Amino acid sequence: MKRISAGELSASIRHSGVMRVRSFVMKISLALLTMAALLGASMACHENPGRTGLTIAVNAGVEGDALRAAANDYQAQHGVAITIAEFPYANLFEKILIDLTSRTGAYDLIMLDDPWFPRFASIEQALTPLMPLYQERGLSGPDDDFVSTSLALCRHPYETGTLYALPYVGNSQLYFYRKDLFDKHGLKPPERWDDVLAAARVIQERENIYGYVMRAAQGNAVVADFMPLFWAFGAEMFDAAGRPTVNSAEAVAALKFMLQLGEYAPPGYVNFNADEVSNHLLQGTAAQSINWPAWLSAFRDPARSKVIGRIEVTTVPGQVRPGQAEIGNWLLAIPAASRQRAAAFDFLLWVTAPEQMRKSAWRGNPPTRISVFNDPQLQAAFPTYPVQLKSLQTSRPRPRTPLWNEIENAFGIFLSKANSRELSPEDALNQANEEIGRILARSKL
């Protein structure tokens, strides 16, 4: 066993004392550096209290592109850092739903398709009511320049309830038709669905192109094309007590009429979605269709269109009732869990103001303000704006129920089966009515 001498012991004690002193000095130095860093950060925030970062969840597409460009402008003008979280349409709903139900505060603003709004607004304390934020700024609320049908979508319950959002993109369906062929055969722009069917018959017999084309794929596609017919024939989804009525005599008549139109549609239309319908119009192989304003620019593009200058648009035809398009607006709302609600509302007011909405229109988004639709320069560039405004003002929403996604999916399955002749119109609508009833019953369990 090694023994330690008195001298070695003394040297060890001295060395140990020196090390303890060095360690103490290092700890003090690190603490001072940390305090200095925190103090610097605090002073920086105090010097620039408006420096707040916002994160916005947007749809990947032209709507999101315009909002991203606006965010860049706002960042440059106001020094507010904005992060854009972009998601494909199919994923955006789930991302927002998780954020709202879990109250993660991941997003300060969310872009939402208006049929999703009743679901999100029904989640307790998920969205920020906007009127208190208006009042804090001495404002009375949204101005009258917003199209009333667009603003009505932003309230829960519909039209009369609490304001939770503002409308940003003003889509509503339009009726596309080949004006050159209508003129050639003495046909007037269709005002009733009977006119559409008659024109389809004439043009298909004399021009050897399909008289009509529509979306009939299961789910949203076929429902979107059927709803204007459904409403025009006097049908309603629910009665006054909230019971489903999609198998009414009016609904059966509308579906039978849809199948008559299908006789003049291209083969395989039962699987068509927006791309197939638009391609038939763009290539000049079909003469008429319901479509969305997003496709208007394609008809002016020589790289995509063989019918430049030959397509006209009008409002959706009526039948026993005046025609009404389906509205499809994109809204902006503030999650209640956002830690930047005041800053988010400042951006929301700015981006939906007339000047910014005008810029958004130049970037390809239909506006939700009357003054922007009536802007002479924009009308010169987008001559369909008067028709788009009329369509938007007379449009109607899909039923405002939190269960719409499930109901639409079920309804769409049976409508598509009727178009493929797998079920008769009566059987399809009876089965759809039963399924919608079960969806409603499950929600009450």
Short mmCIF file of C-alpha atoms in Angstrom, two decimals:
data_model
loop_
_atom_site.label_atom_id
_atom_site.label_comp_id
_atom_site.label_asym_id
_atom_site.label_seq_id
_atom_site.Cartn_x
_atom_site.Cartn_y
_atom_site.Cartn_z
CA MET A 1 0.00 0.00 0.00
CA LYS A 2 1.43 3.37 -1.04
CA ARG A 3 1.84 5.88 1.77
CA ILE A 4 1.43 9.67 1.20
CA SER A 5 4.16 11.83 2.70
CA ALA A 6 3.42 15.05 4.63
CA GLY A 7 4.84 17.14 1.77
CA GLU A 8 2.71 15.41 -0.86
CA LEU A 9 -0.36 15.87 1.34
CA SER A 10 0.35 19.58 1.73
CA ALA A 11 0.82 20.04 -2.03
CA SER A 12 -2.42 18.18 -2.74
CA ILE A 13 -4.36 20.44 -0.36
CA ARG A 14 -2.91 23.54 -2.04
CA HIS A 15 -3.78 22.19 -5.52
CA SER A 16 -7.34 21.32 -4.45
CA GLY A 17 -7.86 24.84 -3.10
CA VAL A 18 -6.68 26.41 -6.34
CA MET A 19 -9.09 24.23 -8.37
CA ARG A 20 -12.05 25.16 -6.16
CA VAL A 21 -11.27 28.85 -6.64
CA ARG A 22 -10.99 28.44 -10.42
CA SER A 23 -14.33 26.54 -10.51
CA PHE A 24 -16.04 29.24 -8.46
CA VAL A 25 -14.72 31.98 -10.76
CA MET A 26 -15.94 30.09 -13.86
CA LYS A 27 -19.43 29.64 -12.40
CA ILE A 28 -19.69 33.32 -11.55
CA SER A 29 -18.53 34.26 -15.05
CA LEU A 30 -21.13 31.99 -16.72
CA ALA A 31 -23.89 33.37 -14.52
CA LEU A 32 -22.96 36.95 -15.41
CA LEU A 33 -22.88 36.12 -19.14
CA THR A 34 -26.32 34.50 -18.93
CA MET A 35 -27.78 37.48 -17.08
CA ALA A 36 -26.29 39.84 -19.66
CA ALA A 37 -27.83 37.84 -22.50
CA LEU A 38 -31.26 37.82 -20.87
CA LEU A 39 -31.05 41.53 -20.13
CA GLY A 40 -30.09 42.22 -23.74
CA ALA A 41 -33.00 40.22 -25.06
CA SER A 42 -35.36 41.98 -22.68
CA MET A 43 -34.11 45.40 -23.74
CA ALA A 44 -34.48 44.44 -27.42
CA CYS A 45 -38.14 43.47 -26.88
CA HIS A 46 -38.76 46.63 -24.88
CA GLU A 47 -37.25 48.78 -27.62
CA ASN A 48 -39.44 47.13 -30.33
CA PRO A 49 -42.68 46.03 -28.68
CA GLY A 50 -44.41 45.65 -32.08
CA ARG A 51 -42.02 42.92 -33.10
CA THR A 52 -44.25 39.86 -33.09
CA GLY A 53 -44.11 36.83 -35.29
CA LEU A 54 -47.23 35.40 -36.90
CA THR A 55 -47.76 31.94 -38.34
CA ILE A 56 -50.52 31.47 -40.90
CA ALA A 57 -51.85 28.12 -42.11
CA VAL A 58 -52.85 28.40 -45.79
CA ASN A 59 -54.08 26.25 -48.63
CA ALA A 60 -51.51 25.27 -51.27
CA GLY A 61 -52.89 26.97 -54.37
CA VAL A 62 -53.63 30.34 -55.90
CA GLU A 63 -55.50 31.42 -52.73
CA GLY A 64 -52.48 30.68 -50.55
CA ASP A 65 -50.06 32.20 -53.07
CA ALA A 66 -51.86 35.56 -52.92
CA LEU A 67 -51.89 35.50 -49.12
CA ARG A 68 -48.19 34.67 -49.05
CA ALA A 69 -47.44 37.66 -51.30
CA ALA A 70 -49.56 39.90 -49.05
CA ALA A 71 -47.70 38.59 -45.99
CA ASN A 72 -44.38 39.54 -47.60
CA ASP A 73 -45.69 43.07 -48.23
CA TYR A 74 -46.94 43.37 -44.64
CA GLN A 75 -43.63 42.14 -43.26
CA ALA A 76 -41.74 44.75 -45.27
CA GLN A 77 -44.10 47.58 -44.28
CA HIS A 78 -44.70 46.74 -40.61
CA GLY A 79 -41.65 44.74 -39.55
CA VAL A 80 -43.75 41.80 -38.40
CA ALA A 81 -42.22 38.44 -39.21
CA ILE A 82 -44.77 36.12 -40.82
CA THR A 83 -44.31 32.41 -41.39
CA ILE A 84 -46.54 30.71 -43.94
CA ALA A 85 -47.39 27.07 -43.19
CA GLU A 86 -48.72 25.71 -46.50
CA PHE A 87 -50.69 22.47 -46.75
CA PRO A 88 -52.48 20.65 -49.59
CA TYR A 89 -56.26 21.01 -49.42
CA ALA A 90 -56.71 17.43 -48.21
CA ASN A 91 -54.36 17.98 -45.24
CA LEU A 92 -55.28 21.54 -44.27
CA PHE A 93 -58.58 20.54 -42.64
CA GLU A 94 -56.92 17.96 -40.38
CA LYS A 95 -54.07 20.31 -39.42
CA ILE A 96 -56.49 23.04 -38.40
CA LEU A 97 -58.81 20.61 -36.59
CA ILE A 98 -55.91 19.26 -34.51
CA ASP A 99 -54.73 22.78 -33.72
CA LEU A 100 -58.18 23.92 -32.61
CA THR A 101 -59.13 20.85 -30.58
CA SER A 102 -55.73 20.54 -28.89
CA ARG A 103 -55.35 24.31 -28.46
CA THR A 104 -51.71 24.12 -29.49
CA GLY A 105 -51.48 27.76 -30.54
CA ALA A 106 -49.42 26.66 -33.55
CA TYR A 107 -51.18 29.10 -35.88
CA ASP A 108 -52.15 32.75 -35.37
CA LEU A 109 -54.36 32.84 -38.45
CA ILE A 110 -55.99 30.02 -40.40
CA MET A 111 -57.33 29.94 -43.97
CA LEU A 112 -60.43 27.76 -44.13
CA ASP A 113 -62.86 26.62 -46.78
CA ASP A 114 -66.31 27.89 -45.83
CA PRO A 115 -68.00 24.44 -45.55
CA TRP A 116 -65.50 23.67 -42.75
CA PHE A 117 -66.50 26.75 -40.77
CA PRO A 118 -69.56 25.31 -38.90
CA ARG A 119 -67.42 22.39 -37.68
CA PHE A 120 -64.65 24.64 -36.37
CA ALA A 121 -67.01 27.25 -34.93
CA SER A 122 -68.89 24.52 -33.06
CA ILE A 123 -65.79 23.56 -31.08
CA GLU A 124 -66.11 25.35 -27.75
CA GLN A 125 -63.86 28.41 -27.52
CA ALA A 126 -61.77 27.35 -30.52
CA LEU A 127 -62.01 30.56 -32.56
CA THR A 128 -61.58 34.15 -31.46
CA PRO A 129 -64.74 36.32 -31.59
CA LEU A 130 -63.82 39.35 -33.69
CA MET A 131 -66.28 42.00 -32.48
CA PRO A 132 -64.43 42.66 -29.18
CA LEU A 133 -61.25 43.23 -31.19
CA TYR A 134 -63.09 45.69 -33.46
CA GLN A 135 -64.42 47.50 -30.38
CA GLU A 136 -60.96 47.72 -28.78
CA ARG A 137 -59.93 49.71 -31.87
CA GLY A 138 -63.00 51.94 -31.77
CA LEU A 139 -64.50 50.24 -34.84
CA SER A 140 -68.14 49.16 -35.21
CA GLY A 141 -67.43 45.98 -37.21
CA PRO A 142 -67.00 44.92 -40.85
CA ASP A 143 -68.03 47.62 -43.33
CA ASP A 144 -70.86 47.32 -45.86
CA ASP A 145 -68.44 46.91 -48.76
CA PHE A 146 -68.18 43.17 -48.06
CA VAL A 147 -70.60 41.09 -50.16
CA SER A 148 -73.34 40.15 -47.69
CA THR A 149 -73.47 36.47 -48.73
CA SER A 150 -69.72 36.20 -48.08
CA LEU A 151 -69.88 37.90 -44.70
CA ALA A 152 -72.85 35.74 -43.64
CA LEU A 153 -70.57 32.67 -43.90
CA CYS A 154 -68.34 34.11 -41.18
CA ARG A 155 -70.98 34.08 -38.45
CA HIS A 156 -72.01 31.14 -36.29
CA PRO A 157 -74.92 30.46 -36.42
CA TYR A 158 -75.05 31.37 -40.10
CA GLU A 159 -75.72 35.03 -40.94
CA THR A 160 -76.86 36.13 -37.47
CA GLY A 161 -74.41 34.67 -34.93
CA THR A 162 -71.01 35.59 -33.53
CA LEU A 163 -68.48 36.89 -36.05
CA TYR A 164 -65.46 34.55 -36.08
CA ALA A 165 -63.86 35.20 -39.49
CA LEU A 166 -63.64 37.55 -42.47
CA PRO A 167 -64.03 36.48 -46.12
CA TYR A 168 -60.88 36.63 -48.26
CA VAL A 169 -61.59 34.81 -51.56
CA GLY A 170 -65.06 35.18 -53.15
CA ASN A 171 -65.69 32.08 -55.24
CA SER A 172 -69.12 31.05 -56.44
CA GLN A 173 -70.07 28.75 -59.30
CA LEU A 174 -70.56 30.09 -62.84
CA TYR A 175 -72.22 28.64 -65.91
CA PHE A 176 -69.78 28.19 -68.85
CA TYR A 177 -71.07 27.79 -72.41
CA ARG A 178 -69.83 28.01 -76.02
CA LYS A 179 -71.19 31.38 -77.14
CA ASP A 180 -70.07 30.84 -80.74
CA LEU A 181 -72.15 27.66 -81.02
CA PHE A 182 -75.14 29.13 -79.21
CA ASP A 183 -75.09 32.08 -81.66
CA LYS A 184 -74.62 29.78 -84.66
CA HIS A 185 -77.71 27.76 -83.80
CA GLY A 186 -79.89 30.62 -82.60
CA LEU A 187 -79.77 29.56 -78.96
CA LYS A 188 -80.13 32.09 -76.16
CA PRO A 189 -77.95 31.98 -73.03
CA PRO A 190 -79.65 29.37 -70.80
CA GLU A 191 -81.92 30.83 -68.12
CA ARG A 192 -83.56 27.52 -67.17
CA TRP A 193 -82.23 23.97 -67.00
CA ASP A 194 -84.69 23.06 -69.75
CA ASP A 195 -82.75 25.50 -71.97
CA VAL A 196 -79.52 23.70 -71.07
CA LEU A 197 -80.93 20.31 -72.04
CA ALA A 198 -82.37 21.63 -75.32
CA ALA A 199 -79.05 23.28 -76.25
CA ALA A 200 -77.12 20.11 -75.35
CA ARG A 201 -79.34 18.12 -77.74
CA VAL A 202 -79.00 20.61 -80.62
CA ILE A 203 -75.24 21.11 -80.33
CA GLN A 204 -74.44 17.40 -79.93
CA GLU A 205 -76.55 16.45 -82.98
CA ARG A 206 -75.24 19.24 -85.23
CA GLU A 207 -71.64 19.80 -84.06
CA ASN A 208 -70.55 16.30 -83.10
CA ILE A 209 -69.27 17.43 -79.71
CA TYR A 210 -70.70 16.60 -76.29
CA GLY A 211 -73.58 18.86 -75.35
CA TYR A 212 -72.85 18.94 -71.64
CA VAL A 213 -70.12 17.84 -69.22
CA MET A 214 -70.26 17.51 -65.45
CA ARG A 215 -68.55 16.16 -62.38
CA ALA A 216 -70.12 12.96 -61.07
CA ALA A 217 -67.30 11.33 -59.12
CA GLN A 218 -68.26 10.26 -55.61
CA GLY A 219 -68.05 12.77 -52.77
CA ASN A 220 -67.71 16.52 -53.15
CA ALA A 221 -67.49 16.45 -56.96
CA VAL A 222 -70.97 15.17 -57.79
CA VAL A 223 -72.61 17.02 -54.89
CA ALA A 224 -71.13 20.36 -56.05
CA ASP A 225 -72.58 19.90 -59.55
CA PHE A 226 -75.91 18.57 -58.28
CA MET A 227 -76.75 21.22 -55.65
CA PRO A 228 -77.67 24.00 -58.17
CA LEU A 229 -80.06 21.54 -59.85
CA PHE A 230 -81.38 20.31 -56.51
CA TRP A 231 -82.18 23.85 -55.35
CA ALA A 232 -83.53 24.97 -58.75
CA PHE A 233 -86.06 22.09 -58.71
CA GLY A 234 -87.27 23.21 -55.27
CA ALA A 235 -85.58 20.54 -53.12
CA GLU A 236 -84.05 21.05 -49.66
CA MET A 237 -81.66 18.90 -47.63
CA PHE A 238 -83.58 19.24 -44.34
CA ASP A 239 -87.07 20.15 -43.16
CA ALA A 240 -87.82 22.79 -40.51
CA ALA A 241 -87.20 20.20 -37.75
CA GLY A 242 -83.78 19.31 -39.12
CA ARG A 243 -84.81 15.93 -40.56
CA PRO A 244 -83.21 14.91 -43.90
CA THR A 245 -85.43 15.32 -46.99
CA VAL A 246 -83.10 14.47 -49.85
CA ASN A 247 -85.61 11.88 -51.18
CA SER A 248 -88.43 14.41 -51.75
CA ALA A 249 -90.33 14.45 -55.04
CA GLU A 250 -88.45 17.63 -56.00
CA ALA A 251 -85.09 15.97 -55.31
CA VAL A 252 -86.04 12.89 -57.40
CA ALA A 253 -87.05 15.16 -60.28
CA ALA A 254 -83.70 16.98 -60.06
CA LEU A 255 -81.72 13.72 -60.09
CA LYS A 256 -83.70 12.36 -63.04
CA PHE A 257 -82.93 15.58 -64.89
CA MET A 258 -79.23 15.16 -64.06
CA LEU A 259 -79.31 11.70 -65.66
CA GLN A 260 -80.90 13.21 -68.77
CA LEU A 261 -77.98 15.65 -68.97
CA GLY A 262 -75.68 12.67 -68.55
CA GLU A 263 -76.93 11.31 -71.89
CA TYR A 264 -75.10 14.24 -73.55
CA ALA A 265 -71.92 13.96 -71.45
CA PRO A 266 -68.66 12.22 -72.45
CA PRO A 267 -68.25 8.52 -71.59
CA GLY A 268 -66.87 8.00 -68.09
CA TYR A 269 -68.28 11.25 -66.74
CA VAL A 270 -69.33 9.37 -63.58
CA ASN A 271 -65.66 9.48 -62.56
CA PHE A 272 -65.03 13.08 -63.62
CA ASN A 273 -63.73 15.77 -61.31
CA ALA A 274 -62.84 19.41 -62.05
CA ASP A 275 -59.81 18.63 -64.23
CA GLU A 276 -61.67 16.35 -66.63
CA VAL A 277 -64.61 18.75 -66.97
CA SER A 278 -62.36 21.73 -67.62
CA ASN A 279 -60.20 19.83 -70.11
CA HIS A 280 -63.25 18.94 -72.21
CA LEU A 281 -64.25 22.62 -72.30
CA LEU A 282 -60.68 23.79 -72.97
CA GLN A 283 -60.21 21.31 -75.83
CA GLY A 284 -63.55 22.22 -77.39
CA THR A 285 -65.03 18.73 -76.99
CA ALA A 286 -67.96 19.79 -74.77
CA ALA A 287 -70.26 22.81 -74.97
CA GLN A 288 -71.59 23.58 -71.47
CA SER A 289 -70.80 23.07 -67.81
CA ILE A 290 -70.92 24.42 -64.28
CA ASN A 291 -67.45 25.48 -63.17
CA TRP A 292 -65.54 27.67 -60.72
CA PRO A 293 -63.93 31.07 -61.45
CA ALA A 294 -60.46 29.63 -60.82
CA TRP A 295 -60.63 28.11 -64.31
CA LEU A 296 -61.36 31.39 -66.13
CA SER A 297 -57.70 32.25 -66.72
CA ALA A 298 -57.11 28.88 -68.42
CA PHE A 299 -59.60 29.79 -71.16
CA ARG A 300 -57.47 32.86 -72.02
CA ASP A 301 -54.22 30.86 -72.13
CA PRO A 302 -53.26 29.79 -75.68
CA ALA A 303 -51.06 27.05 -74.27
CA ARG A 304 -54.10 25.40 -72.69
CA SER A 305 -57.19 26.54 -74.56
CA LYS A 306 -58.47 25.81 -78.08
CA VAL A 307 -61.54 27.97 -77.48
CA ILE A 308 -60.08 31.41 -76.70
CA GLY A 309 -62.77 34.06 -77.09
CA ARG A 310 -65.51 31.46 -77.61
CA ILE A 311 -66.45 30.66 -73.98
CA GLU A 312 -68.96 32.91 -72.20
CA VAL A 313 -70.12 32.74 -68.60
CA THR A 314 -73.43 33.55 -66.98
CA THR A 315 -75.19 32.82 -63.71
CA VAL A 316 -76.40 29.29 -62.94
CA PRO A 317 -79.82 28.56 -64.55
CA GLY A 318 -83.06 28.18 -62.58
CA GLN A 319 -86.07 25.93 -63.03
CA VAL A 320 -89.05 26.15 -60.66
CA ARG A 321 -86.93 28.51 -58.56
CA PRO A 322 -84.40 31.16 -59.68
CA GLY A 323 -80.93 29.74 -60.20
CA GLN A 324 -78.51 29.82 -57.28
CA ALA A 325 -74.83 28.93 -57.41
CA GLU A 326 -73.03 27.16 -54.63
CA ILE A 327 -70.81 29.62 -52.76
CA GLY A 328 -67.24 28.53 -52.01
CA ASN A 329 -65.37 31.26 -50.14
CA TRP A 330 -62.04 31.07 -48.34
CA LEU A 331 -62.20 32.66 -44.89
CA LEU A 332 -59.57 33.87 -42.42
CA ALA A 333 -59.97 33.30 -38.68
CA ILE A 334 -57.88 33.57 -35.51
CA PRO A 335 -57.58 30.46 -33.28
CA ALA A 336 -58.42 31.29 -29.66
CA ALA A 337 -55.17 29.63 -28.55
CA SER A 338 -53.05 32.05 -30.58
CA ARG A 339 -50.63 34.04 -28.40
CA GLN A 340 -50.65 36.87 -30.94
CA ARG A 341 -54.35 37.57 -31.30
CA ALA A 342 -54.04 41.36 -31.37
CA ALA A 343 -51.25 41.26 -33.96
CA ALA A 344 -53.17 38.65 -35.97
CA PHE A 345 -56.26 40.88 -36.01
CA ASP A 346 -54.17 43.84 -37.20
CA PHE A 347 -53.00 41.72 -40.14
CA LEU A 348 -56.53 40.42 -40.77
CA LEU A 349 -57.92 43.97 -41.01
CA TRP A 350 -55.06 45.03 -43.28
CA VAL A 351 -55.21 42.07 -45.68
CA THR A 352 -59.01 42.29 -46.15
CA ALA A 353 -59.02 46.07 -46.68
CA PRO A 354 -59.98 47.26 -50.21
CA GLU A 355 -56.43 48.17 -51.26
CA GLN A 356 -54.99 44.78 -50.32
CA MET A 357 -57.95 42.87 -51.73
CA ARG A 358 -57.44 44.72 -55.00
CA LYS A 359 -53.86 43.43 -55.08
CA SER A 360 -55.12 39.94 -54.28
CA ALA A 361 -57.53 40.22 -57.24
CA TRP A 362 -54.67 41.09 -59.57
CA ARG A 363 -52.93 37.96 -58.25
CA GLY A 364 -55.91 35.85 -59.36
CA ASN A 365 -58.26 35.68 -56.36
CA PRO A 366 -61.94 36.67 -56.77
CA PRO A 367 -62.61 39.39 -54.16
CA THR A 368 -65.28 39.55 -51.48
CA ARG A 369 -65.68 43.35 -51.69
CA ILE A 370 -68.19 45.09 -53.97
CA SER A 371 -65.87 48.03 -54.66
CA VAL A 372 -63.15 45.68 -55.93
CA PHE A 373 -65.55 43.86 -58.26
CA ASN A 374 -66.61 47.28 -59.61
CA ASP A 375 -63.06 48.61 -60.06
CA PRO A 376 -62.85 49.77 -63.74
CA GLN A 377 -59.25 48.64 -64.21
CA LEU A 378 -60.00 45.19 -62.81
CA GLN A 379 -63.17 44.91 -64.91
CA ALA A 380 -61.11 45.73 -68.02
CA ALA A 381 -58.73 42.92 -67.14
CA PHE A 382 -61.43 40.55 -65.87
CA PRO A 383 -64.59 41.22 -67.94
CA THR A 384 -66.48 38.46 -66.13
CA TYR A 385 -66.44 40.40 -62.84
CA PRO A 386 -70.04 41.75 -63.18
CA VAL A 387 -71.34 38.19 -63.67
CA GLN A 388 -69.16 36.90 -60.85
CA LEU A 389 -70.51 39.59 -58.50
CA LYS A 390 -74.11 38.78 -59.42
CA SER A 391 -73.47 35.06 -58.94
CA LEU A 392 -71.85 35.67 -55.55
CA GLN A 393 -74.64 37.97 -54.36
CA THR A 394 -77.34 35.43 -55.26
CA SER A 395 -75.44 32.30 -54.22
CA ARG A 396 -76.28 30.09 -51.27
CA PRO A 397 -74.11 28.02 -48.96
CA ARG A 398 -74.04 24.31 -48.46
CA PRO A 399 -76.11 23.38 -45.38
CA ARG A 400 -74.46 24.93 -42.33
CA THR A 401 -73.98 21.84 -40.21
CA PRO A 402 -70.83 20.66 -38.42
CA LEU A 403 -71.53 17.26 -39.97
CA TRP A 404 -71.42 18.49 -43.57
CA ASN A 405 -68.22 16.60 -44.50
CA GLU A 406 -69.81 13.27 -43.52
CA ILE A 407 -73.16 14.13 -45.06
CA GLU A 408 -71.62 15.32 -48.32
CA ASN A 409 -69.55 12.16 -48.60
CA ALA A 410 -72.57 9.89 -48.06
CA PHE A 411 -74.81 11.93 -50.37
CA GLY A 412 -72.12 11.93 -53.05
CA ILE A 413 -71.75 8.16 -52.99
CA PHE A 414 -75.46 7.60 -53.76
CA LEU A 415 -75.64 10.38 -56.37
CA SER A 416 -72.70 8.85 -58.18
CA LYS A 417 -74.31 5.39 -58.07
CA ALA A 418 -77.42 6.84 -59.68
CA ASN A 419 -75.32 8.41 -62.45
CA SER A 420 -73.61 5.09 -63.09
CA ARG A 421 -77.08 3.46 -63.25
CA GLU A 422 -76.16 1.19 -60.34
CA LEU A 423 -79.21 2.52 -58.47
CA SER A 424 -82.43 4.15 -59.67
CA PRO A 425 -82.86 7.83 -58.68
CA GLU A 426 -85.54 6.84 -56.17
CA ASP A 427 -83.45 4.07 -54.57
CA ALA A 428 -80.32 6.27 -54.49
CA LEU A 429 -82.08 9.13 -52.74
CA ASN A 430 -84.00 6.87 -50.34
CA GLN A 431 -80.75 5.21 -49.28
CA ALA A 432 -78.99 8.58 -49.05
CA ASN A 433 -81.77 9.89 -46.84
CA GLU A 434 -81.48 6.89 -44.51
CA GLU A 435 -77.70 7.24 -44.28
CA ILE A 436 -77.88 10.98 -43.56
CA GLY A 437 -80.44 10.18 -40.84
CA ARG A 438 -78.00 7.72 -39.27
CA ILE A 439 -75.20 10.32 -39.35
CA LEU A 440 -77.44 12.80 -37.56
CA ALA A 441 -78.52 10.17 -35.00
CA ARG A 442 -74.91 9.20 -34.23
CA SER A 443 -74.03 12.81 -33.52
CA LYS A 444 -76.66 12.90 -30.75
CA LEU A 445 -75.39 9.80 -28.94
#
